[in-house]
C-alpha positions as MATLAB code, in Angstrom:
seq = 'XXXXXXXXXXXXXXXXXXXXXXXXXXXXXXXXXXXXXXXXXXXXXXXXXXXXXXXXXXXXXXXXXXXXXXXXXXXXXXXXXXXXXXXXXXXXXXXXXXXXXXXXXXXXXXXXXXXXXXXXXXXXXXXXXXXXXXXXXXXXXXXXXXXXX';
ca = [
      23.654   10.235  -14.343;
      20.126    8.478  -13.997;
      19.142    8.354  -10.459;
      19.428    4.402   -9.110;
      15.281    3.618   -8.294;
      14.962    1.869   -4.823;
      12.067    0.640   -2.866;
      10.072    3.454   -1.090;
      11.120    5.444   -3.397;
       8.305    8.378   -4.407;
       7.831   10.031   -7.445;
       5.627   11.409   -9.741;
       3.770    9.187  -12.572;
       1.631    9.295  -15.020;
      -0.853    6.500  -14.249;
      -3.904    7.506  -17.349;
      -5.559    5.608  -19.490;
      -7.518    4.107  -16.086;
     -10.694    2.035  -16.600;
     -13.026    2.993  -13.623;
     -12.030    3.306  -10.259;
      -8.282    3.436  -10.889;
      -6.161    6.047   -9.362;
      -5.376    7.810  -12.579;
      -3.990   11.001  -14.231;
      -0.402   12.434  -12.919;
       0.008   11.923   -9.345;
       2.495   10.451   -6.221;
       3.283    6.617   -6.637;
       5.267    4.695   -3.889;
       7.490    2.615   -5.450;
       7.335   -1.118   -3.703;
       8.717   -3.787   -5.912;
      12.090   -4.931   -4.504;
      15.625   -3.232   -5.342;
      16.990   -5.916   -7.506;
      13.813   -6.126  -10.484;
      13.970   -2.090  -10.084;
      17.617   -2.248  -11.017;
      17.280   -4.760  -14.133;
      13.396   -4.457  -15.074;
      11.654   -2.391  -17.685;
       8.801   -1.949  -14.765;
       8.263   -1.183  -11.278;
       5.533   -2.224   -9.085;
       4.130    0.853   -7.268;
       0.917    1.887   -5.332;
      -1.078    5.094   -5.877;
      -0.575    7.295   -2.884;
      -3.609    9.981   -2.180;
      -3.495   13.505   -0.534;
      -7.183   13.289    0.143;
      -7.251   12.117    4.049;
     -10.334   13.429    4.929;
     -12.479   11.811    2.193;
     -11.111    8.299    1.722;
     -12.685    5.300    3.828;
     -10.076    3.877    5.885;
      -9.463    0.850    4.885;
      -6.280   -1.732    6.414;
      -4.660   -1.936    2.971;
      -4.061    2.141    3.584;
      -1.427    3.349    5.156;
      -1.447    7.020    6.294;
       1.843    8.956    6.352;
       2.753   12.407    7.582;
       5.777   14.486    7.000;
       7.225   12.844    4.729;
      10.317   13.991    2.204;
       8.536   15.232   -1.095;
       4.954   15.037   -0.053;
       3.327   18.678    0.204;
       0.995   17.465    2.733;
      -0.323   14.648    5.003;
      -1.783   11.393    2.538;
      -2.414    8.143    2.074;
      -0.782    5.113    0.341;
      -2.920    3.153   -1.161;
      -1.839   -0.378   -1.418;
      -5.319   -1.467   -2.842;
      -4.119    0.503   -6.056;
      -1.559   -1.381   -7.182;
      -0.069   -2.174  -10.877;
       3.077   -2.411  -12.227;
       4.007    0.273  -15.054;
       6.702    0.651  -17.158;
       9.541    2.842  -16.245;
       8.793    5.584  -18.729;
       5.681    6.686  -16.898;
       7.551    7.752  -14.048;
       8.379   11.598  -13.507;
      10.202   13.235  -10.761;
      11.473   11.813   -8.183;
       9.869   13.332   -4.955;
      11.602   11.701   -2.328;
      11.820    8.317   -0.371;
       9.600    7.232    2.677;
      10.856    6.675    6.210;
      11.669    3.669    7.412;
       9.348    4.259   10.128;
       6.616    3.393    7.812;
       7.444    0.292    6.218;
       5.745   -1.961    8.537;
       2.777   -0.171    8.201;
       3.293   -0.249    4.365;
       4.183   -4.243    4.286;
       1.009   -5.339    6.692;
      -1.091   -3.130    4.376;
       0.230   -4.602    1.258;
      -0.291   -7.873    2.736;
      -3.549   -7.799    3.604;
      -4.191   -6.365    0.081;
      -2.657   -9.229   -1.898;
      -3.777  -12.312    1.048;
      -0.597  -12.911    2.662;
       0.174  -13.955    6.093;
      -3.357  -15.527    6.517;
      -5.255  -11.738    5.756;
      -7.108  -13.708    3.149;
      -9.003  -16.260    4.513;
     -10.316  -14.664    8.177;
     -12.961  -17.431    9.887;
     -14.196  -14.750   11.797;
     -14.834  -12.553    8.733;
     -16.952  -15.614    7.609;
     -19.071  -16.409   10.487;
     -16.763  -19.624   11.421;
     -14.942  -18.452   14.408;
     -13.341  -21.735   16.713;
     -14.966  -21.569   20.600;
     -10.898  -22.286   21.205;
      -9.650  -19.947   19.597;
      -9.183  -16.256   20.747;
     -11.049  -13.556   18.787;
      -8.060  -11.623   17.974;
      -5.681  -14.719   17.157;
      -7.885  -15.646   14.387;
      -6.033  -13.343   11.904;
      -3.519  -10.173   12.071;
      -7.386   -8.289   10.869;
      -8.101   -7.906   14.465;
      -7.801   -7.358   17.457;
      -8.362   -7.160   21.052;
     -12.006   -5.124   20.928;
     -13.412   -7.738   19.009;
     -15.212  -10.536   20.544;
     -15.857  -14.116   20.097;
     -18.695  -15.806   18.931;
     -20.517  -17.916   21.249;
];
């Protein structure tokens, strides 16, 4: 029996032909589209998940994960390297994430596609309110920063 593919889900896909900077070649997806198009769509919506920590910029649509089922070492999901492939491309299945990252993994994802108010930060663009607190103005930042003047 085919295994039933869920949300958080990992597994192995094969993500070439890429056109420049695209996560390609056979490597650890995350799968993030919701249970119910997994269970009746042709495709799933994952993100390209990295084992190189100590050379990628941090960025806030990454989301670092450690010890985690199926993963042979500490890495990165990268929820800037997103696309949605057809089921055929997708190998074994390595495991599924702990809950304990999902909110990481949702905020990251977020901020990646502009919801919540990550896409349009005043303070990002120089137009920060003298009423409003520098780390209200969007879920970007946060306490360290400070307010224009």
């Amino acid at each position: 029996m085919e295994r039933a593919i869920r949300r958080g889900d990992i597994y192995y896909a094969e993500l070439n032909p890429v056109v420049g900077s695209e996560q390609g070649g056979i490597r650890p997806v995350l799968i993030i589209s919701n249970d119910i198009g997994n269970s009746h769509s042709p495709t799933v919506i994952i993100a390209a998940i990295t084992g190189k920590t100590q050379t990628k910029a941090k960025l806030p649509t990454h989301t670092e994960v450690k010890d985690v089922e199926g993963l042979d070492r500490d890495s990165i999901i990268l929820l800037e390297q997103i696309r949605t492939i057809d089921k055929r491309r997708l190998r074994e299945y390595m495991g599924t994430l702990d809950k304990r990252f999902l909110p990481a993994m949702d905020k990251a994802l977020a901020i990646s596609i502009g919801l919540n108010g990550y896409s349009h930060c005043p303070m990002k663009q120089g137009r920060l309110s003298a009423s409003l607190p520098a780390h209200e103005c969007c879920p970007l930042h946060d306490d360290s920063v400070q307010k224009k003047d």
